[in-house]
Amino acid sequence: MFFRWHSAERTDFGELPDFAGIEDVAAMKEAFYEYLTPIITHHNNSIRINRARLKALQKQGLVPGDLPQDEQRWLRELSARYELPWQTDTPPADLLRELLLRVDTIPLPLVLAQAAKESGWGRSRFAVEGNNLFGQWCYVEGCGIVPANRAAGAIHEAEAFSSVSESTRRYMNNLNTHERYREFRVLRAKIRKEGEPMTGMTLAKALLYYSERREEYVKEVRAMIRQFLRMPGRETST
C-alpha cells in the first residue's frame, strides 16, 4: 500500500476580517463563525485523511521498519508532526496506538468557542496583529507580541502566525500532542471506543488546564458552545 504525506497547508482563506468594525453583535458573531468554519473543517479533514491511513496500516500489522520506504517516510513525518519518537524497531501496535490517540479531529463548536473566547471574537490585539486566535504563547525573544501587562522578568510572548489557518493548525496540534491535554485525548479515544457522539460539550470538560481559571474557563467555553448550537442551522453540529 502506498501512502503520501497529506499536508494541511493552505493559504487561500483570506486575511482576518475587521470584526471590530461590525457594530451589530449578532452579525459580528455570525461573521466570525462563517470565516473560521471552513478553516477548521479543512484541518479536521486533513486529520481524517491521515487517521484513515493510520488505520489501514494498523490492519497490516507490520513493524515500521518492514514497511516500504515511502510508507516509512510518511509514518516518520507524521510521527514528527505529532511529537512522537521514531524507532524502526518500535512495536507497531504501540506506535500506531499512540498516533491514533493523537491524530484525531476536534469538534467544530469547541474550536469556535475557544477561538471566540481567547480572541474576543477575533478583535484582540493578538488576533489582529499576530493571527493568534487561541492564546498561544511562545518563549523565544521576538517570536511574537509582548503582552502589555507582562510581569517583570517574564519572557513569554503571544505567538505571531503567518495566517489564521496556521494558528488554527497549531492550536489543534497542541491539543493533540501536549502532555497537559492527554486527558482530552484519552477521553476522546474512550468516546470513540464506546461509539458515543463526539461532541464539543463533552470534550470541553477535559480542558481544565487550558486556562489558569480551570473550572470557570470550562464553564464559559461550554456556555459559548451552547450559544453556537442554538443558532439557526447549527443544531446538527457537534
Short mmCIF file of C-alpha atoms in Angstrom, two decimals:
data_model
loop_
_atom_site.label_atom_id
_atom_site.label_comp_id
_atom_site.label_asym_id
_atom_site.label_seq_id
_atom_site.Cartn_x
_atom_site.Cartn_y
_atom_site.Cartn_z
CA MET A 1 0.00 0.00 0.00
CA PHE A 2 1.43 3.40 -0.97
CA PHE A 3 0.92 6.43 1.23
CA ARG A 4 1.58 10.09 0.54
CA TRP A 5 2.02 12.63 3.30
CA HIS A 6 -1.08 14.80 3.45
CA SER A 7 -0.10 18.40 4.15
CA ALA A 8 -2.61 20.65 5.90
CA GLU A 9 -1.07 23.80 4.47
CA ARG A 10 -3.44 26.14 2.68
CA THR A 11 -3.34 29.91 2.44
CA ASP A 12 -6.42 30.95 0.45
CA PHE A 13 -8.81 31.61 3.34
CA GLY A 14 -8.18 35.34 3.28
CA GLU A 15 -6.97 37.68 5.98
CA LEU A 16 -8.71 38.08 9.32
CA PRO A 17 -11.75 40.32 8.78
CA ASP A 18 -12.25 43.52 10.75
CA PHE A 19 -14.74 42.10 13.24
CA ALA A 20 -14.44 45.20 15.42
CA GLY A 21 -15.95 47.17 12.56
CA ILE A 22 -19.20 45.20 12.65
CA GLU A 23 -21.45 47.10 15.07
CA ASP A 24 -24.30 44.58 15.29
CA VAL A 25 -23.17 41.94 17.80
CA ALA A 26 -25.21 39.09 16.31
CA ALA A 27 -23.91 39.88 12.82
CA MET A 28 -20.34 40.06 14.14
CA LYS A 29 -20.60 36.64 15.77
CA GLU A 30 -22.13 35.12 12.64
CA ALA A 31 -19.33 36.61 10.52
CA PHE A 32 -16.75 35.17 12.92
CA TYR A 33 -18.28 31.68 12.67
CA GLU A 34 -18.60 31.89 8.89
CA TYR A 35 -14.97 32.94 8.46
CA LEU A 36 -13.45 30.35 10.78
CA THR A 37 -15.64 27.33 9.99
CA PRO A 38 -14.04 26.42 6.62
CA ILE A 39 -10.56 26.77 8.15
CA ILE A 40 -11.41 24.37 10.97
CA THR A 41 -13.12 21.99 8.56
CA HIS A 42 -10.07 21.99 6.31
CA HIS A 43 -7.71 21.00 9.11
CA ASN A 44 -10.09 18.40 10.50
CA ASN A 45 -10.38 16.87 7.02
CA SER A 46 -6.60 16.68 6.77
CA ILE A 47 -6.50 14.91 10.12
CA ARG A 48 -9.21 12.48 8.98
CA ILE A 49 -7.19 11.54 5.89
CA ASN A 50 -4.06 10.80 7.90
CA ARG A 51 -6.06 8.92 10.53
CA ALA A 52 -7.64 6.72 7.88
CA ARG A 53 -4.18 5.89 6.54
CA LEU A 54 -3.02 5.00 10.04
CA LYS A 55 -6.00 2.69 10.48
CA ALA A 56 -5.13 0.98 7.20
CA LEU A 57 -1.54 0.46 8.36
CA GLN A 58 -2.79 -0.88 11.66
CA LYS A 59 -4.68 -3.62 9.82
CA GLN A 60 -1.46 -4.74 8.12
CA GLY A 61 0.25 -5.37 11.47
CA LEU A 62 3.76 -4.73 10.15
CA VAL A 63 6.80 -3.49 12.08
CA PRO A 64 7.51 0.09 10.81
CA GLY A 65 11.00 -0.95 9.67
CA ASP A 66 9.48 -3.59 7.37
CA LEU A 67 7.30 -1.11 5.54
CA PRO A 68 8.19 0.17 2.04
CA GLN A 69 10.36 3.30 2.09
CA ASP A 70 7.53 5.60 1.01
CA GLU A 71 5.32 4.37 3.80
CA GLN A 72 8.15 4.63 6.33
CA ARG A 73 8.79 8.22 5.25
CA TRP A 74 5.12 9.11 5.61
CA LEU A 75 4.88 7.48 9.04
CA ARG A 76 8.12 9.12 10.20
CA GLU A 77 6.93 12.57 9.12
CA LEU A 78 3.55 12.05 10.77
CA SER A 79 5.25 10.91 13.98
CA ALA A 80 7.44 14.03 13.95
CA ARG A 81 4.46 16.33 13.44
CA TYR A 82 2.71 14.68 16.38
CA GLU A 83 5.87 14.74 18.51
CA LEU A 84 6.48 11.02 18.85
CA PRO A 85 9.98 9.48 18.62
CA TRP A 86 10.59 7.35 15.54
CA GLN A 87 12.26 3.96 16.01
CA THR A 88 12.10 1.28 13.36
CA ASP A 89 12.01 -1.47 15.99
CA THR A 90 9.10 0.05 17.90
CA PRO A 91 6.25 -2.48 18.15
CA PRO A 92 3.73 -1.30 15.54
CA ALA A 93 0.83 -1.71 17.92
CA ASP A 94 2.44 0.70 20.40
CA LEU A 95 3.37 3.34 17.81
CA LEU A 96 0.05 3.23 16.00
CA ARG A 97 -1.95 3.19 19.23
CA GLU A 98 -0.27 6.39 20.41
CA LEU A 99 -0.52 8.01 16.99
CA LEU A 100 -4.22 7.20 16.76
CA LEU A 101 -4.66 8.79 20.18
CA ARG A 102 -3.17 11.98 18.75
CA VAL A 103 -4.19 12.03 15.09
CA ASP A 104 -7.85 12.76 15.61
CA THR A 105 -10.29 15.58 14.96
CA ILE A 106 -11.59 18.28 17.31
CA PRO A 107 -15.32 19.15 17.19
CA LEU A 108 -16.08 22.35 15.30
CA PRO A 109 -18.15 24.01 18.09
CA LEU A 110 -15.32 23.51 20.58
CA VAL A 111 -12.73 25.11 18.29
CA LEU A 112 -15.06 28.01 17.51
CA ALA A 113 -15.84 28.58 21.18
CA GLN A 114 -12.20 28.60 22.23
CA ALA A 115 -11.26 30.90 19.35
CA ALA A 116 -14.04 33.33 20.27
CA LYS A 117 -13.16 33.17 23.96
CA GLU A 118 -9.40 33.57 23.54
CA SER A 119 -9.51 36.31 20.89
CA GLY A 120 -12.53 38.36 21.89
CA TRP A 121 -14.29 37.27 18.70
CA GLY A 122 -11.22 37.98 16.58
CA ARG A 123 -10.88 41.54 17.87
CA SER A 124 -8.00 41.20 20.36
CA ARG A 125 -4.61 42.77 19.74
CA PHE A 126 -3.00 39.34 19.44
CA ALA A 127 -5.57 38.25 16.85
CA VAL A 128 -5.33 41.43 14.78
CA GLU A 129 -1.54 41.81 14.91
CA GLY A 130 -0.47 38.15 15.02
CA ASN A 131 -3.37 35.98 13.75
CA ASN A 132 -3.33 34.41 17.21
CA LEU A 133 -6.91 33.37 17.99
CA PHE A 134 -6.17 30.72 20.62
CA GLY A 135 -3.99 32.39 23.24
CA GLN A 136 -0.85 30.51 22.25
CA TRP A 137 2.39 31.55 23.96
CA CYS A 138 5.98 31.27 22.79
CA TYR A 139 9.16 31.73 24.82
CA VAL A 140 11.90 32.97 22.49
CA GLU A 141 12.54 36.69 22.26
CA GLY A 142 10.95 38.14 19.14
CA CYS A 143 8.71 35.12 18.49
CA GLY A 144 5.54 37.13 18.82
CA ILE A 145 3.84 40.05 20.57
CA VAL A 146 4.87 41.18 24.05
CA PRO A 147 1.79 41.41 26.33
CA ALA A 148 1.25 44.91 27.67
CA ASN A 149 0.84 43.61 31.24
CA ARG A 150 3.69 41.11 31.21
CA ALA A 151 5.36 40.84 34.61
CA ALA A 152 8.95 41.98 35.06
CA GLY A 153 11.34 39.13 34.30
CA ALA A 154 8.78 37.13 32.28
CA ILE A 155 9.79 36.08 28.77
CA HIS A 156 6.55 34.79 27.25
CA GLU A 157 5.04 36.40 24.16
CA ALA A 158 1.81 35.87 22.27
CA GLU A 159 2.98 33.87 19.29
CA ALA A 160 2.59 35.52 15.88
CA PHE A 161 1.42 33.37 12.98
CA SER A 162 1.59 33.83 9.23
CA SER A 163 -2.15 33.23 8.93
CA VAL A 164 -5.25 32.32 10.91
CA SER A 165 -5.10 28.93 9.21
CA GLU A 166 -1.64 28.27 10.63
CA SER A 167 -2.74 29.47 14.06
CA THR A 168 -5.66 27.04 13.91
CA ARG A 169 -3.48 24.15 12.78
CA ARG A 170 -1.03 24.79 15.61
CA TYR A 171 -3.80 25.03 18.20
CA MET A 172 -5.23 21.69 17.07
CA ASN A 173 -1.78 20.12 17.05
CA ASN A 174 -1.23 21.45 20.58
CA LEU A 175 -4.35 19.73 21.89
CA ASN A 176 -3.24 16.58 20.09
CA THR A 177 0.33 16.50 21.41
CA HIS A 178 0.93 18.40 24.65
CA GLU A 179 1.08 16.30 27.81
CA ARG A 180 -1.22 18.81 29.52
CA TYR A 181 -4.05 17.67 27.22
CA ARG A 182 -3.54 13.93 27.44
CA GLU A 183 -6.78 13.64 29.43
CA PHE A 184 -8.55 15.29 26.50
CA ARG A 185 -7.12 12.72 24.08
CA VAL A 186 -7.88 9.77 26.37
CA LEU A 187 -11.49 10.91 26.77
CA ARG A 188 -11.84 11.32 23.01
CA ALA A 189 -10.50 7.78 22.44
CA LYS A 190 -12.87 6.39 25.08
CA ILE A 191 -15.83 8.08 23.37
CA ARG A 192 -14.78 6.57 20.02
CA LYS A 193 -14.36 3.11 21.50
CA GLU A 194 -17.80 3.24 23.10
CA GLY A 195 -19.41 4.59 19.93
CA GLU A 196 -20.80 7.65 21.67
CA PRO A 197 -21.30 11.04 19.92
CA MET A 198 -18.08 13.08 19.74
CA THR A 199 -19.28 16.46 20.98
CA GLY A 200 -17.53 19.66 21.91
CA MET A 201 -19.64 19.88 25.07
CA THR A 202 -18.27 16.57 26.31
CA LEU A 203 -14.64 17.13 25.34
CA ALA A 204 -14.55 20.65 26.79
CA LYS A 205 -14.69 19.10 30.26
CA ALA A 206 -11.16 17.76 29.71
CA LEU A 207 -9.63 21.19 29.05
CA LEU A 208 -9.18 22.30 32.66
CA TYR A 209 -5.52 23.09 32.02
CA TYR A 210 -6.08 25.34 29.02
CA SER A 211 -6.55 28.26 31.40
CA GLU A 212 -5.43 29.08 34.92
CA ARG A 213 -9.11 29.71 35.65
CA ARG A 214 -9.76 25.96 35.34
CA GLU A 215 -13.43 25.10 36.02
CA GLU A 216 -14.68 28.64 35.37
CA TYR A 217 -12.98 28.67 31.98
CA VAL A 218 -14.55 25.33 31.03
CA LYS A 219 -17.99 26.59 32.09
CA GLU A 220 -17.61 29.66 29.89
CA VAL A 221 -16.44 27.65 26.88
CA ARG A 222 -19.36 25.24 27.26
CA ALA A 223 -21.78 28.18 27.54
CA MET A 224 -20.39 29.55 24.26
CA ILE A 225 -20.84 26.14 22.62
CA ARG A 226 -24.50 26.14 23.72
CA GLN A 227 -24.89 29.61 22.26
CA PHE A 228 -23.46 28.44 18.94
CA LEU A 229 -25.68 25.35 18.84
CA ARG A 230 -28.79 27.44 19.44
CA MET A 231 -28.20 29.43 16.26
CA PRO A 232 -30.41 28.51 13.27
CA GLY A 233 -28.91 25.68 11.22
CA ARG A 234 -26.37 24.68 13.87
CA GLU A 235 -28.42 22.04 15.65
CA THR A 236 -26.63 19.16 13.95
CA SER A 237 -23.12 20.46 14.67
CA THR A 238 -21.10 18.55 17.26
#
